[in-house]
């Protein structure tokens, strides 16, 4: 099958690159790495109108993972119960649903243990990456699937299951898994493709790493109150939703730029968590333009006499995992002028932020509304202006 061949070619390239890198970098200890192979079988969840009547919902999946075992040598590893981190490659085969394409890709991995009973472990995992080779909505080619509008998409998955230790070197696992493909409204339509499956996996440990035992009493790390300034940019695809919509091609529209700046105050109240409040301003091209149809042709014009900025206020929560932060927020545009098909003043956002230095950071995230409709992707660069020790 073509998807399987592409997957194995991709896997060979990844293995070759990893091998060469490990030969050149003595700091990587091979005994810390484990390797996992898995297969899954499941179905598409009918979350939009085009999928309600879609007959070929079954699919299979394949993945190979490179897992680094943590031992508690860093404080965050102890806090999160010695997780596994790494990267993997995957491929999906929609069997009879060929109009979905044959997605494959690469992703980052975070696995952690919930509990353990002798040799039986209860684990959960979160993956985030990028996928390629989806078939997109194309009216002319009779691809009517409105779930996917781009060949390249974000790949997000979450799983939980039981693993049983077989001897010194193997774990056998059985999971339930959820997968999501979406492009974050960089291209419409973008209803998103959601899947659920059962997964069987086998992990090989060249050597099982045991947590470092220490006689010292754990000392909580310093907590800080911070003020962060950041700028962001993005781009989104839109489609016309006004009068005479039936006179033009389905999903005709324009692409617009989005950019802005934010100030975010965060109060760290534990080793893992912080909360705070952000305020920002941003320019949204879609907000400043209005489409109209004349003689079956779509045009656009300025909506206001001059460009208007959107002011936002965003209560925020942050989960801190070493240098990687997961930030979520629910915000409001208090002064937004709404219209019939753009009446959302409440929005949600989630982002992954990486601390490049103690002050400089970069992040990638998504802004959405109604908790499930993507608005645009955010690419952000920022700097911590103030970082004061929290005395409480």
XYZ file of C-alpha atoms in Angstrom:
392
model
C 0.000 0.000 0.000
C 1.360 3.464 -0.898
C 0.851 4.923 2.586
C 2.835 2.118 4.197
C 5.701 2.509 1.728
C 5.869 6.247 2.357
C 5.791 5.641 6.099
C 8.723 3.238 6.020
C 10.776 5.528 3.758
C 10.114 8.354 6.210
C 11.033 6.093 9.128
C 14.332 5.009 7.527
C 15.297 8.650 7.014
C 14.496 9.453 10.644
C 16.455 6.466 11.921
C 19.454 7.356 9.759
C 19.448 10.933 10.984
C 19.153 9.870 14.617
C 21.984 7.355 14.258
C 24.326 9.880 12.660
C 23.503 12.492 15.262
C 24.118 10.086 18.124
C 27.512 9.202 16.667
C 28.508 12.857 16.556
C 27.231 13.869 19.967
C 28.694 11.996 22.896
C 26.351 13.779 25.314
C 23.496 11.537 24.184
C 23.572 8.346 26.210
C 22.121 5.446 24.167
C 21.028 3.602 27.316
C 18.538 6.396 28.094
C 16.666 5.843 24.847
C 13.810 3.412 24.336
C 11.999 2.513 21.135
C 8.295 1.930 20.604
C 6.281 0.544 17.690
C 2.509 0.581 17.592
C -0.550 -0.004 15.468
C -4.087 1.252 15.937
C -7.522 0.596 14.508
C -10.460 2.925 14.872
C -12.914 5.228 13.192
C -13.614 8.828 12.265
C -15.855 10.705 14.704
C -18.661 12.399 12.702
C -18.284 15.935 14.080
C -19.573 17.835 11.025
C -22.301 17.492 8.412
C -20.116 16.018 5.690
C -19.085 13.140 7.946
C -22.557 12.248 9.190
C -23.270 10.386 5.954
C -19.706 9.312 5.191
C -19.627 5.510 4.951
C -15.893 4.746 5.094
C -15.021 5.868 8.615
C -12.639 3.003 9.529
C -8.881 3.568 9.522
C -5.629 2.002 10.692
C -2.514 3.746 11.937
C 1.163 2.955 12.421
C 3.783 4.723 14.514
C 7.384 4.426 15.626
C 8.712 6.390 18.605
C 12.076 7.379 20.053
C 11.650 7.813 23.808
C 14.113 9.321 26.255
C 13.758 8.100 29.830
C 14.102 10.678 32.610
C 15.648 9.854 35.980
C 14.966 12.891 38.177
C 18.301 14.571 37.590
C 16.311 17.753 36.916
C 13.680 19.030 39.343
C 10.826 19.080 36.832
C 11.337 15.376 36.076
C 10.551 14.528 39.712
C 7.581 16.880 39.768
C 6.004 15.116 36.790
C 6.763 11.560 37.930
C 9.727 10.813 35.615
C 8.036 11.191 32.206
C 9.273 9.959 28.825
C 9.937 12.582 26.170
C 10.923 12.178 22.537
C 9.652 12.220 18.983
C 7.881 9.855 16.633
C 6.636 9.300 13.111
C 3.184 8.099 12.091
C 1.050 7.156 9.102
C -2.710 6.795 8.739
C -4.490 4.555 6.243
C -8.186 5.277 5.711
C -8.675 1.924 4.000
C -11.714 2.431 1.729
C -11.882 6.181 2.426
C -9.307 7.136 -0.197
C -10.688 10.647 -0.602
C -9.246 11.434 2.844
C -5.707 11.009 1.545
C -2.858 9.164 3.262
C -1.551 11.423 6.057
C 1.869 10.854 7.616
C 4.083 13.046 9.765
C 6.313 13.672 12.758
C 5.441 14.668 16.314
C 6.815 15.386 19.773
C 6.011 13.043 22.669
C 5.238 13.434 26.355
C 4.348 10.237 28.244
C 3.898 9.948 31.998
C 2.837 7.387 34.568
C -0.383 7.798 36.536
C 0.058 4.756 38.781
C 1.816 1.393 38.978
C 0.931 -1.948 40.510
C 3.996 -4.218 40.476
C 4.628 -4.782 36.733
C 1.385 -3.167 35.535
C 1.516 0.581 34.741
C -1.218 3.070 33.936
C 0.165 5.666 31.515
C -1.033 8.671 29.556
C 0.510 10.410 26.559
C 0.187 13.670 24.640
C 1.597 14.196 21.128
C 1.857 17.363 19.063
C 3.236 17.572 15.546
C 2.662 18.112 11.851
C 1.100 15.907 9.172
C 1.317 15.871 5.388
C -0.512 14.387 2.398
C -4.186 14.890 3.274
C -6.694 15.212 0.450
C -8.343 18.620 0.683
C -11.844 19.847 -0.082
C -12.071 20.359 -3.858
C -15.500 20.924 -5.375
C -14.232 20.532 -8.948
C -12.685 17.120 -8.185
C -15.757 16.071 -6.179
C -13.878 15.974 -2.859
C -16.676 17.243 -0.655
C -14.975 16.609 2.695
C -15.105 19.907 4.609
C -13.044 18.572 7.518
C -9.690 19.287 5.868
C -8.787 22.307 3.754
C -4.993 21.895 3.519
C -2.558 19.114 2.689
C -0.387 20.086 5.689
C -2.044 20.104 9.117
C -1.390 20.120 12.828
C -1.475 16.681 14.409
C -2.605 16.361 18.030
C -3.244 13.123 19.892
C -3.936 12.022 23.452
C -3.963 8.491 24.826
C -4.196 6.519 28.022
C -3.770 2.827 28.729
C -2.144 -0.030 30.579
C 1.403 -1.331 30.052
C 2.750 -4.612 31.346
C 6.473 -5.192 31.868
C 7.697 -8.301 30.060
C 11.122 -9.123 31.415
C 13.905 -6.541 31.577
C 13.555 -5.050 28.125
C 9.930 -4.918 26.958
C 6.576 -3.321 27.796
C 3.354 -4.379 26.080
C 0.676 -1.695 26.023
C -3.023 -1.384 25.229
C -4.374 2.159 24.838
C -7.422 4.138 23.884
C -6.427 7.064 21.684
C -7.817 10.269 20.220
C -6.345 11.947 17.097
C -7.040 15.366 15.602
C -5.978 16.923 12.280
C -6.535 20.622 11.611
C -4.773 23.552 9.927
C -5.895 26.286 12.327
C -7.884 28.138 9.642
C -4.844 28.850 7.493
C -7.009 27.313 4.776
C -10.775 26.808 4.703
C -12.835 24.711 5.041
C -11.342 23.588 8.334
C -13.907 21.719 10.413
C -11.145 19.383 11.659
C -10.859 15.615 11.466
C -11.309 13.728 14.746
C -10.632 10.028 15.260
C -10.828 7.495 18.094
C -9.069 4.142 18.213
C -7.655 1.284 20.196
C -3.866 0.973 20.061
C -1.462 -1.913 20.644
C 2.173 -0.974 21.264
C 5.473 -2.603 22.191
C 8.300 -0.675 23.880
C 11.909 -1.877 23.883
C 14.299 -0.675 26.611
C 17.988 -1.414 25.994
C 18.291 -0.574 29.685
C 15.598 0.541 32.106
C 16.570 3.757 33.852
C 15.883 3.897 37.583
C 15.087 7.203 39.330
C 18.005 8.802 41.137
C 17.635 8.339 44.859
C 18.559 11.298 47.052
C 18.732 11.673 50.832
C 18.324 15.444 50.658
C 15.006 17.027 51.533
C 13.239 18.468 48.520
C 13.371 22.255 48.423
C 10.736 24.018 46.334
C 12.209 26.207 43.628
C 11.963 29.972 43.700
C 8.672 31.363 42.473
C 8.401 34.571 40.497
C 6.020 37.288 39.455
C 6.728 38.249 35.857
C 5.718 40.868 33.320
C 6.135 39.678 29.727
C 5.965 41.629 26.480
C 5.491 39.780 23.201
C 4.629 40.362 19.560
C 2.861 37.876 17.326
C 1.800 37.363 13.754
C -0.380 35.003 11.786
C -2.488 34.573 8.686
C -5.979 33.201 8.189
C -8.194 32.132 5.334
C -11.842 33.191 5.291
C -14.917 32.547 3.168
C -17.794 34.844 2.313
C -20.910 34.466 4.479
C -22.988 37.483 3.447
C -25.834 38.146 1.008
C -26.000 36.377 -2.380
C -23.666 33.687 -1.089
C -25.159 31.077 -3.439
C -24.077 33.125 -6.465
C -20.399 32.331 -5.983
C -18.303 29.225 -5.560
C -18.522 27.513 -2.184
C -15.833 28.709 0.274
C -14.698 31.604 -1.920
C -13.026 34.243 0.202
C -9.828 36.108 1.036
C -6.730 35.597 3.148
C -5.877 38.188 5.793
C -2.929 39.037 8.037
C -3.221 39.176 11.805
C -0.578 40.713 14.081
C -0.333 42.407 17.455
C 1.383 42.848 20.810
C 0.553 41.740 24.367
C 1.539 42.469 27.951
C 1.092 39.535 30.343
C 1.460 39.591 34.127
C 1.891 36.148 35.710
C 1.938 35.119 39.382
C 3.599 31.763 40.064
C 1.909 30.040 42.998
C 3.502 26.574 42.808
C 6.411 24.751 41.195
C 4.117 23.761 38.328
C 1.599 26.544 37.884
C 1.021 30.262 37.480
C -1.950 32.465 36.708
C -2.283 36.014 35.504
C -3.885 38.591 33.258
C -2.952 39.761 29.783
C -3.928 42.829 27.776
C -3.202 43.288 24.094
C -3.940 45.033 20.836
C -4.015 43.403 17.435
C -4.827 44.142 13.828
C -7.166 41.667 12.134
C -7.571 42.093 8.388
C -10.859 40.200 8.295
C -12.323 42.543 10.919
C -11.377 45.605 8.841
C -12.784 44.404 5.501
C -16.219 43.479 4.233
C -17.079 41.278 1.269
C -19.905 41.702 -1.223
C -21.127 39.956 -4.368
C -21.950 41.640 -7.671
C -22.745 39.684 -10.851
C -21.617 36.402 -9.278
C -18.203 37.861 -8.415
C -16.828 38.367 -4.923
C -15.278 41.733 -4.036
C -14.150 43.369 -0.816
C -14.001 46.882 0.560
C -12.860 48.694 3.677
C -15.352 48.325 6.490
C -14.323 51.466 8.393
C -12.991 54.851 7.351
C -9.662 53.885 8.949
C -8.166 50.647 10.291
C -9.305 49.653 13.744
C -7.367 47.632 16.292
C -8.937 45.046 18.558
C -8.224 45.400 22.284
C -8.224 42.137 24.262
C -8.228 41.157 27.934
C -7.173 37.558 28.674
C -7.185 35.784 32.079
C -4.463 33.145 31.746
C -3.260 29.898 33.333
C 0.195 28.396 32.772
C 1.550 24.880 33.344
C 5.368 24.816 33.569
C 7.380 21.751 32.536
C 11.032 22.728 32.736
C 11.656 25.235 29.940
C 8.401 24.308 28.201
C 5.216 26.115 29.213
C 1.629 25.290 28.272
C -0.444 28.470 28.399
C -4.238 28.612 28.131
C -6.553 31.577 28.321
C -10.109 32.751 27.745
C -10.349 36.341 26.576
C -12.715 39.061 25.464
C -12.678 41.857 22.869
C -14.557 44.486 24.935
C -14.842 47.102 22.167
C -15.392 44.917 19.127
C -18.042 46.007 16.628
C -19.876 42.815 15.730
C -21.801 41.842 12.593
C -24.237 39.099 11.663
C -21.586 36.480 10.816
C -18.846 37.823 13.109
C -20.487 38.265 16.489
C -17.973 36.528 18.779
C -16.387 38.792 21.361
C -15.242 35.846 23.533
C -12.267 33.783 22.413
C -9.971 31.033 23.707
C -6.268 30.423 23.184
C -3.725 27.714 23.905
C 0.004 27.873 23.211
C 3.280 26.038 23.732
C 6.009 28.394 24.948
C 9.725 27.620 25.106
C 12.171 29.616 27.213
C 15.161 30.221 24.928
C 16.958 32.037 27.767
C 15.917 33.133 31.227
C 14.145 36.122 29.609
C 13.689 35.449 25.901
C 10.945 33.081 24.753
C 9.121 31.893 21.639
C 5.707 30.297 21.358
C 3.283 28.764 18.907
C -0.425 28.617 19.569
C -3.959 28.802 18.284
C -6.734 31.301 18.892
C -10.301 29.979 18.645
C -13.908 30.767 19.486
C -16.829 28.651 20.696
C -14.135 26.335 22.141
C -13.722 24.424 18.869
C -13.613 26.772 15.849
C -10.066 27.861 14.963
C -9.587 31.550 14.170
C -5.848 31.728 13.406
C -2.430 30.409 14.424
C -0.127 32.622 16.493
C 3.647 32.747 16.053
C 5.036 34.711 18.971
C 8.364 36.093 20.221
C 8.655 37.749 23.602
C 10.811 39.027 26.440
C 10.317 38.999 30.212
C 10.655 42.652 31.225
C 10.269 42.152 34.977
C 11.016 38.998 36.969
C 10.686 39.447 40.718
C 10.941 36.755 43.355
C 7.602 35.881 44.856
C 7.912 36.221 48.629
C 4.798 34.230 49.406
